[in-house]
Coordinates of C-alpha atoms in Angstrom, one line a residue:
Chain A
M206 CA -59.4 46.1 -46.7
I207 CA -58.8 47.0 -43.0
T208 CA -61.0 44.1 -42.0
Y209 CA -59.1 41.9 -44.3
V210 CA -55.7 42.8 -42.8
R211 CA -57.1 42.6 -39.3
N212 CA -58.4 39.1 -40.0
I213 CA -55.0 37.9 -41.1
V214 CA -53.4 39.5 -38.1
D215 CA -56.1 38.0 -35.8
T216 CA -55.6 34.6 -37.3
V217 CA -51.9 34.6 -36.8
R218 CA -52.1 36.1 -33.3
T219 CA -54.8 33.7 -32.0
T220 CA -52.9 30.7 -33.5
V221 CA -49.7 31.7 -31.8
K222 CA -51.6 32.4 -28.6
G223 CA -53.3 29.0 -28.7
M224 CA -50.0 27.3 -29.4
Q225 CA -48.5 29.0 -26.4
V226 CA -51.2 27.6 -24.2
T227 CA -50.5 24.0 -25.5
W228 CA -46.8 24.7 -25.1
K229 CA -47.2 25.5 -21.5
N230 CA -49.1 22.3 -21.0
L231 CA -46.4 20.4 -22.8
R232 CA -43.9 21.5 -20.2
R233 CA -46.1 20.5 -17.2
P234 CA -45.3 17.2 -15.6
E235 CA -47.7 14.4 -16.3
T236 CA -50.6 14.1 -13.9
T237 CA -51.5 10.5 -14.7
V238 CA -49.8 7.5 -13.3
Q239 CA -49.3 3.9 -14.6
Y240 CA -52.1 2.8 -12.4
P241 CA -51.8 -0.8 -11.4
R242 CA -48.1 -0.3 -10.7
E243 CA -48.2 3.2 -9.3
E244 CA -50.9 4.7 -7.2
C245 CA -52.0 8.3 -7.0
V246 CA -51.2 10.2 -3.9
I247 CA -54.3 10.2 -1.9
P248 CA -55.3 13.7 -0.9
K249 CA -55.9 14.6 2.7
G250 CA -59.5 14.1 3.7
Y251 CA -60.0 11.2 1.4
R252 CA -62.6 8.7 2.7
G253 CA -61.8 5.1 2.0
F254 CA -61.6 1.9 3.9
H255 CA -61.6 2.3 7.6
T256 CA -58.8 1.4 9.9
L257 CA -59.3 0.6 13.5
D258 CA -56.9 1.1 16.3
Q259 CA -57.9 -1.9 18.4
E260 CA -55.8 -0.9 21.4
A261 CA -57.5 2.4 21.8
C262 CA -61.1 1.2 21.1
I263 CA -63.2 1.0 24.2
L264 CA -66.1 -0.8 22.6
C265 CA -68.5 2.1 23.2
F266 CA -70.6 1.2 20.2
Q267 CA -71.0 4.9 19.3
C268 CA -69.9 4.3 15.7
A269 CA -72.2 1.4 15.3
K270 CA -75.1 3.4 16.7
I271 CA -74.5 6.5 14.7
C272 CA -74.0 4.7 11.4
P273 CA -77.0 5.7 9.3
V274 CA -76.9 2.5 7.2
E275 CA -76.0 0.2 10.1
C276 CA -73.0 -1.3 8.3
I277 CA -70.8 -1.7 11.4
E278 CA -71.0 -4.9 13.2
M279 CA -68.9 -5.1 16.4
E280 CA -68.7 -7.6 19.1
A281 CA -66.2 -8.2 21.9
D282 CA -66.0 -9.1 25.5
R283 CA -64.4 -7.4 28.4
V284 CA -61.9 -9.5 30.2
E285 CA -61.0 -8.5 33.7
K286 CA -62.7 -5.2 33.0
K287 CA -59.6 -4.1 31.3
F288 CA -59.1 -6.0 28.1
L289 CA -61.3 -6.5 25.1
S290 CA -61.5 -9.9 23.7
W291 CA -62.4 -9.1 20.1
K292 CA -64.8 -11.2 18.2
Q293 CA -65.9 -9.0 15.4
F294 CA -65.5 -5.6 14.0
S295 CA -66.6 -5.6 10.4
I296 CA -67.9 -3.0 8.1
D297 CA -70.1 -3.9 5.1
Y298 CA -68.9 -1.7 2.3
N299 CA -71.9 -2.7 0.2
K300 CA -73.8 -0.5 2.6
C301 CA -71.3 2.1 3.8
L302 CA -71.9 5.5 2.3
F303 CA -68.6 7.0 3.5
C304 CA -70.3 9.7 5.5
D305 CA -67.5 10.0 8.1
L306 CA -69.9 10.0 11.0
C307 CA -68.4 7.0 12.7
V308 CA -65.0 8.8 12.6
E309 CA -66.4 12.0 14.1
V310 CA -68.3 10.4 16.9
C311 CA -65.5 8.2 18.1
P312 CA -64.4 9.4 21.6
K313 CA -61.0 7.7 21.4
D314 CA -60.2 8.7 17.9
C315 CA -59.5 5.1 17.1
I316 CA -61.4 4.6 13.8
H317 CA -60.2 6.4 10.7
M318 CA -61.0 6.5 7.0
D319 CA -58.5 9.0 5.8
R320 CA -55.2 8.4 4.0
R321 CA -53.8 6.5 7.0
S322 CA -55.8 3.7 5.5
S323 CA -53.8 1.4 3.3
T324 CA -53.5 3.1 -0.1
A325 CA -53.2 -0.3 -1.7
R326 CA -56.9 -0.8 -1.3
Y327 CA -58.2 2.6 -2.3
A328 CA -59.6 1.3 -5.6
M329 CA -62.3 -0.7 -3.9
V330 CA -62.6 -2.9 -6.9
T331 CA -63.9 -6.4 -6.6
D332 CA -65.8 -8.9 -8.7
D333 CA -67.3 -10.5 -5.6
R334 CA -69.6 -8.5 -3.4
S335 CA -69.1 -10.8 -0.4
T336 CA -65.5 -9.6 -0.2
L337 CA -66.7 -6.1 0.5
N338 CA -67.7 -7.1 4.0
L339 CA -64.4 -6.3 5.6
D340 CA -63.1 -7.5 8.9
L341 CA -61.2 -4.7 10.5
L342 CA -59.7 -6.8 13.2
T343 CA -56.1 -7.6 12.8
F344 CA -56.2 -9.8 15.9
V345 CA -59.1 -11.5 17.6
G346 CA -59.3 -12.5 21.1
L347 CA -56.6 -11.3 23.4
S348 CA -53.2 -10.4 22.4
D349 CA -50.3 -12.3 23.8
A350 CA -49.4 -9.6 26.2
E351 CA -52.9 -9.2 27.4
Q352 CA -53.2 -12.9 27.8
K353 CA -50.1 -12.9 30.0
T354 CA -51.5 -10.2 32.2
V355 CA -54.7 -12.0 32.6
D356 CA -52.9 -15.2 33.4
K357 CA -50.9 -13.4 36.0
I358 CA -53.9 -11.9 37.6
V359 CA -55.6 -15.2 37.7
S360 CA -52.6 -17.0 39.1
D361 CA -52.0 -14.3 41.7
R362 CA -55.5 -14.7 42.8
A363 CA -55.1 -18.4 43.1
A364 CA -52.0 -17.8 45.2
G365 CA -53.9 -15.6 47.5
I366 CA -52.5 -12.3 46.3
V367 CA -55.5 -10.1 46.3
T368 CA -55.5 -7.1 44.2
P369 CA -57.9 -4.5 45.4
P370 CA -61.2 -5.9 44.3
A371 CA -63.7 -3.8 42.6
K372 CA -67.3 -4.7 42.8
P373 CA -67.9 -7.9 41.0
A374 CA -70.2 -7.0 38.2
A375 CA -70.8 -10.1 36.3
P376 CA -74.0 -11.9 37.2
A377 CA -72.2 -15.2 37.3
T378 CA -74.0 -18.4 37.8
G379 CA -71.3 -19.5 40.2
A380 CA -70.5 -22.7 38.5
A381 CA -68.0 -25.0 40.0
P382 CA -64.5 -24.0 39.4
A383 CA -63.5 -27.5 38.4
A384 CA -65.8 -27.4 35.4
G385 CA -63.3 -27.8 32.7
A386 CA -60.7 -25.3 31.8
A387 CA -62.7 -22.2 31.9
A388 CA -61.9 -19.9 29.1
A389 CA -59.8 -17.0 30.0
K390 CA -61.9 -15.1 27.7
P391 CA -65.3 -16.2 28.7
T392 CA -68.1 -15.9 26.3
P393 CA -70.7 -13.2 27.1
P394 CA -72.5 -14.0 30.2
A395 CA -75.8 -14.6 28.5
A396 CA -74.3 -17.1 26.2
A397 CA -72.3 -18.8 28.8
P398 CA -73.0 -22.4 28.5
P399 CA -73.8 -24.4 31.6
A400 CA -70.2 -25.5 32.1
A401 CA -70.6 -28.4 29.8
A402 CA -69.0 -27.6 26.5
P403 CA -66.4 -25.1 27.7
A404 CA -64.3 -23.5 25.2
A405 CA -66.2 -24.4 22.1
P406 CA -68.3 -21.2 21.5
A407 CA -65.5 -18.8 21.8
A408 CA -65.8 -18.5 18.1
P409 CA -62.8 -17.5 16.1
A410 CA -60.6 -17.0 19.0
A411 CA -58.3 -20.0 19.0
K412 CA -55.3 -17.8 19.3
P413 CA -54.0 -17.8 22.8
P414 CA -52.5 -20.9 24.2
A415 CA -54.6 -23.0 26.5
P416 CA -55.0 -21.1 29.7
P417 CA -54.2 -22.7 33.0
P418 CA -56.9 -23.9 35.2
A419 CA -58.5 -20.8 36.3
A420 CA -60.5 -19.5 39.1
G421 CA -64.2 -19.2 38.7
P422 CA -65.8 -17.4 35.9
T423 CA -66.6 -14.6 38.2
P424 CA -63.4 -12.6 38.0
P425 CA -63.1 -9.8 40.4
A426 CA -61.9 -7.0 38.3
A427 CA -58.5 -5.8 38.5
T428 CA -58.3 -2.1 38.3
Chain B
M258 CA -20.3 1.3 -48.5
D259 CA -19.0 3.6 -51.2
A260 CA -20.6 1.2 -53.7
L261 CA -23.9 1.7 -51.9
V262 CA -23.5 5.4 -52.0
S263 CA -22.8 5.5 -55.6
L264 CA -25.7 3.1 -56.2
F265 CA -28.1 5.6 -54.7
R266 CA -26.4 8.6 -56.3
D267 CA -26.5 7.1 -59.8
S268 CA -29.5 4.9 -59.4
W269 CA -31.3 6.6 -62.2
H270 CA -28.5 6.2 -64.8
W271 CA -27.8 2.8 -63.4
A272 CA -31.4 1.8 -63.7
A273 CA -31.7 3.1 -67.3
G274 CA -28.4 1.6 -68.3
T275 CA -28.2 -1.8 -66.8
S276 CA -31.0 -3.6 -65.1
F277 CA -34.1 -1.5 -64.7
G278 CA -36.1 -4.2 -63.0
V279 CA -33.6 -4.7 -60.2
A280 CA -33.2 -1.0 -59.6
L281 CA -37.0 -0.7 -59.5
V282 CA -37.4 -3.5 -57.0
I283 CA -34.7 -2.1 -54.7
S284 CA -36.1 1.4 -54.8
V285 CA -39.6 0.2 -54.2
L286 CA -38.6 -2.0 -51.3
F287 CA -36.6 0.9 -49.8
I288 CA -39.5 3.3 -50.0
V289 CA -42.1 0.7 -48.8
A290 CA -39.9 -0.2 -45.8
F291 CA -39.3 3.4 -45.1
I292 CA -42.9 4.4 -45.2
S293 CA -44.0 1.5 -43.0
V294 CA -41.4 2.3 -40.4
W295 CA -42.1 6.0 -40.6
A296 CA -45.9 5.4 -40.3
M297 CA -45.3 3.3 -37.2
F298 CA -43.0 5.9 -35.7
G299 CA -45.3 8.7 -36.8
V300 CA -48.3 7.2 -35.1
W301 CA -46.2 6.7 -31.9
L302 CA -45.0 10.3 -32.2
E303 CA -48.6 11.5 -32.6
R304 CA -49.8 9.6 -29.6
K305 CA -46.9 10.6 -27.4
A306 CA -47.1 14.2 -28.4
S307 CA -50.8 14.4 -27.9
A308 CA -50.2 12.8 -24.5
D309 CA -47.6 15.5 -23.7
F310 CA -49.9 18.3 -24.6
Q311 CA -52.7 16.8 -22.5
V312 CA -50.4 16.2 -19.5
R313 CA -50.8 12.4 -19.9
L314 CA -48.2 9.7 -20.4
G315 CA -49.4 8.1 -23.6
P316 CA -48.5 4.5 -24.6
M317 CA -46.1 3.1 -22.1
E318 CA -46.7 -0.7 -22.0
V319 CA -45.5 -2.2 -25.3
G320 CA -41.7 -1.7 -25.6
P321 CA -39.7 1.1 -24.0
H322 CA -42.0 4.1 -23.7
G323 CA -44.5 2.3 -25.9
L324 CA -42.3 2.4 -29.0
L325 CA -43.7 -0.9 -30.2
Q326 CA -47.3 0.0 -29.6
S327 CA -47.7 0.8 -33.3
L328 CA -46.3 -2.6 -34.2
A329 CA -48.9 -4.2 -32.0
D330 CA -51.6 -2.0 -33.5
G331 CA -50.4 -2.9 -37.0
L332 CA -50.6 -6.6 -36.2
K333 CA -54.1 -6.2 -34.9
L334 CA -55.1 -4.4 -38.1
A335 CA -53.5 -7.1 -40.2
F336 CA -55.5 -9.8 -38.5
K337 CA -58.8 -8.0 -38.6
E338 CA -61.7 -9.2 -40.7
D339 CA -61.7 -7.7 -44.2
L340 CA -65.2 -6.4 -44.8
V341 CA -66.7 -5.1 -47.9
P342 CA -70.2 -3.7 -47.4
K343 CA -72.9 -5.5 -49.4
D344 CA -74.0 -2.5 -51.4
A345 CA -70.6 -1.1 -52.0
D346 CA -69.0 -0.9 -55.4
R347 CA -66.7 -3.8 -54.8
F348 CA -64.1 -3.1 -57.4
L349 CA -63.7 0.6 -56.6
F350 CA -63.9 -0.2 -52.9
V351 CA -61.0 -2.6 -53.0
F352 CA -59.0 -0.5 -55.4
A353 CA -59.3 2.8 -53.7
P354 CA -56.8 2.4 -50.8
A355 CA -54.1 1.4 -53.3
V356 CA -54.7 4.5 -55.4
A357 CA -54.8 6.7 -52.3
F358 CA -51.5 5.2 -51.1
C359 CA -49.9 5.7 -54.6
G360 CA -49.7 9.5 -54.3
A361 CA -47.8 9.6 -51.0
F362 CA -45.7 6.6 -52.0
A363 CA -44.5 7.9 -55.4
A364 CA -43.6 11.3 -54.0
F365 CA -40.9 9.7 -51.9
V366 CA -39.0 9.0 -55.0
A367 CA -38.1 12.7 -55.5
I368 CA -37.2 13.6 -52.0
P369 CA -33.5 14.4 -51.6
F370 CA -32.5 13.0 -48.2
S371 CA -28.9 13.9 -48.5
P372 CA -26.4 14.7 -51.3
A373 CA -26.4 11.0 -52.2
F374 CA -29.5 9.3 -50.8
N375 CA -32.1 10.1 -53.3
V376 CA -33.9 7.5 -55.4
V377 CA -34.2 9.7 -58.4
D378 CA -33.1 13.3 -58.8
V379 CA -36.2 14.4 -60.7
D380 CA -35.4 17.6 -62.7
L381 CA -39.0 18.7 -62.3
G382 CA -39.0 17.7 -58.6
V383 CA -41.3 20.3 -57.3
F384 CA -43.7 19.9 -60.1
F385 CA -43.6 16.1 -59.7
V386 CA -44.3 16.2 -56.0
I387 CA -47.3 18.6 -56.5
A388 CA -48.7 16.5 -59.3
I389 CA -48.2 13.1 -57.8
T390 CA -49.5 13.9 -54.3
A391 CA -52.7 15.1 -55.9
I392 CA -53.4 11.5 -57.1
G393 CA -54.3 10.6 -53.6
V394 CA -57.5 12.5 -53.7
I395 CA -58.7 10.2 -56.5
G396 CA -58.4 7.3 -54.2
V397 CA -60.2 9.2 -51.5
L398 CA -63.0 10.1 -53.9
M399 CA -63.2 6.4 -55.0
A400 CA -63.4 5.3 -51.4
G401 CA -66.1 7.7 -50.5
W402 CA -68.2 7.0 -53.6
S403 CA -67.9 3.2 -53.6
S404 CA -68.6 2.9 -49.9
N405 CA -72.3 3.7 -50.6
N406 CA -72.4 5.6 -47.3
K407 CA -73.4 9.2 -46.9
W408 CA -70.7 9.9 -44.3
S409 CA -68.1 8.5 -46.6
L410 CA -69.4 10.5 -49.5
Y411 CA -69.5 13.7 -47.6
G412 CA -65.9 13.2 -46.4
A413 CA -64.7 12.4 -49.9
M414 CA -66.4 15.5 -51.4
R415 CA -64.9 17.7 -48.7
E416 CA -61.5 16.2 -49.3
A417 CA -61.8 16.8 -53.0
A418 CA -63.0 20.4 -52.5
Q419 CA -60.3 21.1 -49.9
L420 CA -57.5 19.6 -51.9
V421 CA -58.5 21.4 -55.1
S422 CA -58.6 24.7 -53.2
Y423 CA -55.3 24.3 -51.4
E424 CA -53.3 22.9 -54.2
I425 CA -53.4 26.4 -55.7
P426 CA -51.8 28.3 -52.8
S427 CA -49.3 25.5 -52.0
A428 CA -48.2 25.3 -55.7
L429 CA -48.0 29.1 -55.9
A430 CA -46.0 29.2 -52.7
L431 CA -43.6 26.6 -54.1
M432 CA -43.2 28.7 -57.2
I433 CA -41.5 31.5 -55.2
P434 CA -38.4 29.4 -54.3
V435 CA -38.4 28.2 -57.9
L436 CA -38.4 31.8 -59.0
V437 CA -35.4 32.5 -56.7
T438 CA -33.4 29.4 -57.6
G439 CA -34.3 29.1 -61.2
S440 CA -34.7 25.4 -60.9
L441 CA -37.6 22.9 -60.3
G442 CA -35.3 20.2 -59.1
L443 CA -35.5 19.6 -55.3
R444 CA -31.9 18.7 -55.0
S445 CA -30.7 21.8 -56.9
I446 CA -33.0 23.9 -54.7
V447 CA -31.2 22.5 -51.6
E448 CA -27.9 23.0 -53.3
F449 CA -28.8 26.7 -54.0
Q450 CA -29.3 27.1 -50.2
C451 CA -25.9 25.8 -49.4
M452 CA -24.0 27.3 -52.3
P453 CA -20.7 28.8 -51.4
S454 CA -20.0 32.3 -52.6
D455 CA -17.7 31.0 -55.4
G456 CA -20.5 28.7 -56.6
D457 CA -18.4 25.5 -56.5
L458 CA -20.0 23.0 -54.2
K459 CA -17.5 20.2 -54.8
A460 CA -14.5 22.3 -54.0
A461 CA -16.0 23.6 -50.8
S462 CA -14.2 23.0 -47.5
L463 CA -15.7 21.0 -44.6
V464 CA -17.4 24.1 -43.1
Y465 CA -18.1 27.1 -45.2
L466 CA -20.2 30.2 -45.5
S467 CA -23.1 30.1 -47.9
P468 CA -24.5 33.6 -48.5
N469 CA -27.8 32.4 -49.8
G470 CA -28.9 30.8 -46.6
W471 CA -32.1 28.9 -46.1
L472 CA -34.8 30.0 -48.5
A473 CA -37.3 30.6 -45.6
L474 CA -34.9 33.4 -44.5
Y475 CA -33.9 34.5 -47.9
S476 CA -36.3 37.3 -48.2
P477 CA -39.6 38.4 -46.5
W478 CA -41.6 37.0 -49.4
T479 CA -40.0 33.5 -49.2
L480 CA -40.9 33.5 -45.5
V481 CA -44.5 34.3 -46.5
A482 CA -44.3 31.5 -49.0
F483 CA -43.0 29.1 -46.3
I484 CA -45.8 29.9 -44.0
V485 CA -48.5 29.7 -46.7
Y486 CA -47.0 26.4 -47.9
Y487 CA -47.0 25.0 -44.5
V488 CA -50.7 26.0 -43.8
A489 CA -51.8 24.8 -47.2
S490 CA -49.9 21.5 -46.7
L491 CA -51.8 20.9 -43.5
A492 CA -55.0 21.1 -45.6
E493 CA -53.5 18.8 -48.3
C494 CA -52.7 16.0 -45.9
K495 CA -56.0 16.5 -44.0
R496 CA -54.5 17.5 -40.8
A497 CA -56.2 19.6 -38.1
P498 CA -57.5 22.3 -38.2
F499 CA -58.4 21.1 -41.8
D500 CA -59.4 17.6 -40.9
L501 CA -62.9 18.0 -42.3
P502 CA -62.7 14.9 -44.5
E503 CA -62.6 12.7 -41.5
A504 CA -64.2 14.9 -39.0
E505 CA -65.0 12.5 -36.2
S506 CA -67.7 14.5 -34.6
E507 CA -69.6 15.1 -37.8
L508 CA -68.8 12.3 -40.2
V509 CA -68.0 9.2 -38.1
A510 CA -64.7 8.7 -39.8
G511 CA -65.2 10.4 -43.1
F512 CA -64.2 8.7 -46.3
H513 CA -62.8 5.6 -44.6
T514 CA -65.9 4.9 -42.4
E515 CA -66.5 1.6 -44.1
Y516 CA -62.9 0.4 -44.2
S517 CA -61.3 -2.0 -41.8
G518 CA -58.2 -4.1 -41.4
L519 CA -55.4 -3.8 -44.0
R520 CA -57.4 -1.5 -46.3
F521 CA -57.9 0.9 -43.6
S522 CA -54.2 0.7 -42.7
F523 CA -53.4 1.8 -46.3
F524 CA -55.3 5.0 -45.7
F525 CA -53.4 5.4 -42.5
L526 CA -50.1 4.9 -44.3
E527 CA -51.2 7.4 -46.9
E528 CA -52.0 10.0 -44.2
Y529 CA -48.7 9.6 -42.4
G530 CA -46.8 9.3 -45.7
M531 CA -48.3 12.6 -46.8
M532 CA -47.4 14.2 -43.6
F533 CA -43.8 13.2 -44.1
V534 CA -43.8 14.2 -47.8
V535 CA -45.1 17.7 -47.3
S536 CA -42.8 18.2 -44.4
A537 CA -39.9 16.9 -46.4
V538 CA -40.7 19.2 -49.3
A539 CA -40.9 22.1 -46.9
T540 CA -37.6 21.1 -45.4
A541 CA -35.9 20.7 -48.8
V542 CA -37.3 23.8 -50.3
F543 CA -37.4 26.3 -47.4
L544 CA -35.3 24.9 -44.6
G545 CA -32.0 24.1 -46.3
G546 CA -32.5 20.3 -46.7
W547 CA -29.7 18.5 -45.1
Q548 CA -27.8 21.6 -43.9
P549 CA -28.1 22.0 -40.1
L550 CA -27.6 25.8 -40.0
P551 CA -28.5 28.6 -42.3
W552 CA -25.6 30.6 -43.9
L553 CA -23.1 28.1 -42.4
S554 CA -22.9 24.9 -44.4
I555 CA -21.1 21.6 -44.1
N556 CA -19.8 19.8 -47.0
F557 CA -21.0 16.3 -46.1
A558 CA -19.5 14.8 -49.1
T559 CA -16.0 15.2 -47.7
L560 CA -16.9 13.0 -44.8
G561 CA -17.7 10.0 -47.0
F562 CA -20.4 7.5 -46.0
V563 CA -20.7 8.8 -42.4
G564 CA -21.2 12.3 -43.8
H565 CA -24.1 11.1 -45.9
L566 CA -25.7 9.4 -42.9
L567 CA -25.3 12.6 -40.9
A568 CA -26.9 14.5 -43.7
V569 CA -29.8 12.1 -43.8
G570 CA -30.1 12.5 -40.0
V571 CA -30.3 16.2 -40.2
F572 CA -32.9 16.0 -43.0
L573 CA -35.0 13.6 -41.0
A574 CA -34.7 15.6 -37.8
K575 CA -36.0 18.7 -39.5
T576 CA -38.8 16.8 -41.2
I577 CA -39.8 15.1 -38.0
F578 CA -39.8 18.5 -36.3
L579 CA -42.1 19.9 -38.9
V580 CA -44.4 16.9 -38.4
W581 CA -44.3 17.5 -34.7
V582 CA -45.4 21.1 -35.3
Q583 CA -48.3 19.7 -37.3
I584 CA -49.2 17.5 -34.3
W585 CA -48.8 20.5 -32.1
M586 CA -51.3 22.5 -34.2
R587 CA -53.6 19.5 -34.3
W588 CA -53.8 19.5 -30.5
T589 CA -54.2 23.3 -30.3
L590 CA -56.6 24.4 -33.0
P591 CA -60.2 23.5 -33.3
R592 CA -61.6 22.3 -36.6
L593 CA -62.6 24.9 -39.1
R594 CA -66.1 25.0 -40.7
V595 CA -66.4 24.0 -44.4
D596 CA -67.1 27.6 -45.5
Q597 CA -64.2 28.9 -43.3
V598 CA -61.8 26.5 -45.0
M599 CA -63.0 27.7 -48.4
V600 CA -62.7 31.4 -47.4
M601 CA -59.3 30.8 -46.0
G602 CA -58.1 29.1 -49.1
Y603 CA -59.6 31.4 -51.8
K604 CA -59.9 34.8 -50.1
Y605 CA -56.7 34.8 -48.1
L606 CA -54.0 32.2 -49.0
I607 CA -54.3 32.6 -52.8
P608 CA -54.2 36.5 -52.8
I609 CA -51.4 36.5 -50.3
T610 CA -49.3 34.1 -52.3
L611 CA -50.0 36.0 -55.5
V612 CA -48.8 39.2 -53.9
A613 CA -45.8 37.4 -52.6
L614 CA -45.1 35.8 -56.0
T615 CA -45.4 39.2 -57.8
M616 CA -43.2 40.9 -55.2
M617 CA -40.6 38.2 -55.3
A618 CA -40.6 38.4 -59.1
C619 CA -39.9 42.1 -58.9
Y620 CA -37.2 41.5 -56.2
V621 CA -35.5 39.0 -58.4
A622 CA -35.8 41.2 -61.4
Y623 CA -34.1 44.1 -59.6
G624 CA -31.7 42.0 -57.6
I625 CA -33.2 42.9 -54.2
R626 CA -33.3 40.4 -51.3
Y627 CA -34.7 42.1 -48.2
V628 CA -35.7 45.7 -48.5
P629 CA -35.8 47.8 -51.7
G630 CA -33.0 50.3 -51.7
I631 CA -30.9 48.4 -49.1
G632 CA -30.3 45.0 -50.7

């Protein structure tokens, strides 16, 4: 009889207790969002698509070297020892394992994969794998400001204003200065064509306006 | 509008006297429309409430806050292929959903929504509802048997066993208010709960005191009866934690495993119709029907048509609240085992109700309401 009464009491008590638990959950705000229209707040430390601060990058290749799956492809030229003429910085997300090593190794803290990345692309959903090879460059070649600076250096030099020269490093072939309008952003020295087809191989970099006739392709670096 | 009110108020006499066919058609259309709309709303409520309990959003896309989701689902059901399994008993298989639906459908006739909105004021209302809702189990048994599928048959047998067991405590629990009020009519039970002290409902002012109050609060034993009835009614309409007949994790979908399309939707209508019926009966018998507060009643008849609409609104609000509590329980309690269901029915609910019934009979006989010796 005691067990009988205790069973009844237990039933009522546990039912009430359980319903209190669900009641508490009822009063909590929803944790889900209407996904395609709203996005979750990305927690700190989330690893997603990379972003690259192109201004800060010094092209040290550390990230590409440390990458365990070799998914980073980068290519750029130094112009006037000061500027980077970007040709490629792409990450193949078919390979990337989001290990964060490239971020940690970067000496200039210019590559990130945390929530500074655009949240709009955190889903990483595609029906075409080729779209997962992402180009991180927002601009290629030289920016307008850089182009102006380079132009000024070049024109100054032509006018005889000599900036303190550093040691000329490029093993230039010393082609004739008249050989076409030499590109202000010359192709890598190894690939430098013998003056014949001048601007053609500077691959995707049709951005800056046509540079003025320049001095030779052996630019003494401006500090 | 007054004509409409009097039409509903006197529909029974009107039907018997003038044109039985027209009255029948109007009543049937009214109930069918009501059940359909209710089922759509009920499904939406269930999905929204479950989402709330699980910290989700629930349907949001179709209509404002997903209100039209049930309509879309209903359309989808209507256009689904109508399959009858090859080895099924075709006649029974086709016939079963209609039979199952009949029980819930017919019970709507007796429910007093307001002093005026009531298809028929059945004198044996409580008895009628108990009897007619039990018809549904025949349809379920037919469905399970004719499907020629072991899951269906298991589900149907469980449903039969469960319903037979829980009809007893629920009927006994309903006998306690009957004992108090001395009437089996649902409307007169509600009127008992809002009866003014001089016993003249028609002459009552707009707001008046009614010493009887709601029957759930009338006496400790009626409160016990209310709780027992509510628990037993969960089992009767196959709601969790008594959803053994369609236990998804054990029986695929129970007795309606083989059903699809419109026939399945009839079982759906039956389930949600039953949820409404048992909650409406609990509202009418234990919670004062269309009266918004216990002990303090409103004479809705003095407000005319608006008053009747208000009364219907109060009744529906209470009923929907009880349905919501059913949903709340569903998302709280795990399913009982078969033997636990039987133990609970036979070893606990029936003895408890019998004790309550006996005690209430003694209370009524000696004119006691709360505590012997005090009053």
